[in-house]
mmCIF file of C-alpha atoms in Angstrom:
data_model
loop_
_atom_site.group_PDB
_atom_site.id
_atom_site.type_symbol
_atom_site.label_atom_id
_atom_site.label_comp_id
_atom_site.label_asym_id
_atom_site.label_seq_id
_atom_site.Cartn_x
_atom_site.Cartn_y
_atom_site.Cartn_z
ATOM 1 C CA ALA A 14 120.567 100.018 106.323
ATOM 2 C CA LEU A 15 117.085 99.541 107.799
ATOM 3 C CA ARG A 16 116.291 96.728 105.407
ATOM 4 C CA ASP A 17 119.483 94.999 106.449
ATOM 5 C CA GLY A 18 118.821 95.453 110.165
ATOM 6 C CA GLN A 19 121.585 97.994 110.512
ATOM 7 C CA GLN A 20 121.533 101.364 112.288
ATOM 8 C CA PRO A 21 121.638 104.038 109.593
ATOM 9 C CA ASP A 22 124.078 106.906 109.955
ATOM 10 C CA LEU A 23 121.667 109.809 110.308
ATOM 11 C CA GLU A 24 123.198 113.260 110.478
ATOM 12 C CA ASP A 25 119.869 115.048 110.934
ATOM 13 C CA PRO A 26 118.969 115.105 114.645
ATOM 14 C CA ASP A 27 115.254 115.125 113.869
ATOM 15 C CA GLU A 28 115.591 111.966 111.809
ATOM 16 C CA ALA A 29 117.769 110.270 114.445
ATOM 17 C CA ILE A 30 115.329 110.954 117.290
ATOM 18 C CA ALA A 31 112.337 109.876 115.141
ATOM 19 C CA LEU A 32 114.049 106.591 114.341
ATOM 20 C CA SER A 33 114.874 105.853 117.973
ATOM 21 C CA THR A 34 111.328 106.876 119.025
ATOM 22 C CA VAL A 35 109.708 104.606 116.430
ATOM 23 C CA ARG A 36 112.022 101.716 117.381
ATOM 24 C CA ALA A 37 111.111 102.129 121.055
ATOM 25 C CA LEU A 38 107.420 102.151 120.233
ATOM 26 C CA LEU A 39 107.659 99.085 118.093
ATOM 27 C CA ASP A 40 109.936 97.164 120.477
ATOM 28 C CA ARG A 41 108.248 98.030 123.796
ATOM 29 C CA GLY A 42 105.000 99.822 122.873
ATOM 30 C CA ASP A 43 105.987 102.734 125.122
ATOM 31 C CA LEU A 44 108.538 105.456 125.644
ATOM 32 C CA SER A 45 110.441 105.997 128.894
ATOM 33 C CA ASP A 46 110.115 109.367 130.447
ATOM 34 C CA GLU A 47 113.593 110.202 129.207
ATOM 35 C CA GLU A 48 112.774 109.093 125.624
ATOM 36 C CA TYR A 49 109.564 111.100 125.652
ATOM 37 C CA GLN A 50 111.263 114.208 126.877
ATOM 38 C CA ALA A 51 114.095 113.843 124.324
ATOM 39 C CA ALA A 52 111.689 113.360 121.477
ATOM 40 C CA ARG A 53 109.400 116.136 122.584
ATOM 41 C CA GLY A 54 112.311 118.480 123.008
ATOM 42 C CA GLN A 55 113.781 117.719 119.589
ATOM 43 C CA LEU A 56 110.577 117.326 117.535
ATOM 44 C CA GLY A 57 108.048 119.358 119.461
ATOM 45 C CA GLU A 58 104.821 118.065 120.922
ATOM 46 C CA ARG A 59 102.784 118.274 117.721
ATOM 47 C CA VAL A 60 105.230 116.339 115.597
ATOM 48 C CA LEU A 61 105.701 113.763 118.325
ATOM 49 C CA PHE A 62 101.957 113.316 118.577
ATOM 50 C CA GLU A 63 101.725 112.830 114.764
ATOM 51 C CA LEU A 64 104.662 110.306 114.811
ATOM 52 C CA ILE A 65 103.057 108.263 117.575
ATOM 53 C CA THR A 66 99.708 108.389 115.772
ATOM 54 C CA LEU A 67 101.319 107.257 112.512
ATOM 55 C CA VAL A 68 103.039 104.315 114.256
ATOM 56 C CA GLY A 69 99.786 103.338 115.853
ATOM 57 C CA PHE A 70 97.878 103.578 112.578
ATOM 58 C CA TYR A 71 100.333 101.283 110.772
ATOM 59 C CA ALA A 72 100.287 98.839 113.752
ATOM 60 C CA LEU A 73 96.473 98.732 113.418
ATOM 61 C CA ILE A 74 96.619 98.069 109.684
ATOM 62 C CA ALA A 75 99.245 95.334 110.194
ATOM 63 C CA LEU A 76 97.012 93.697 112.816
ATOM 64 C CA GLN A 77 94.028 93.741 110.496
ATOM 65 C CA LEU A 78 96.022 92.262 107.584
ATOM 66 C CA ARG A 79 97.227 89.418 109.861
ATOM 67 C CA VAL A 80 93.835 88.662 111.325
ATOM 68 C CA TYR A 81 92.013 88.690 108.007
ATOM 69 C CA ARG A 82 94.876 86.773 106.307
ATOM 70 C CA VAL A 83 95.103 89.300 103.497
ATOM 71 C CA PRO A 84 97.382 87.718 100.870
ATOM 72 C CA LEU A 85 100.130 89.543 99.077
ATOM 73 C CA PRO A 86 99.214 90.648 95.539
ATOM 74 C CA PRO A 87 100.558 88.483 92.729
ATOM 75 C CA GLY A 88 104.212 89.115 91.808
#
């Protein structure tokens, strides 16, 4: 569903809030106060911190790959 740009049907509330949190971070680079409180309430502060850090890490790697024009491997 993600690959096709669709909203996956997630029954696990942790997965659903993680997806909406990551989408907000990627779309806007921030969370509203309500989004932050919802994610913190569902996931806990430590897991939310780790999720935000992971998104930031991958954004950094993506930036470096773009700037340095790293090509895809053959095939």
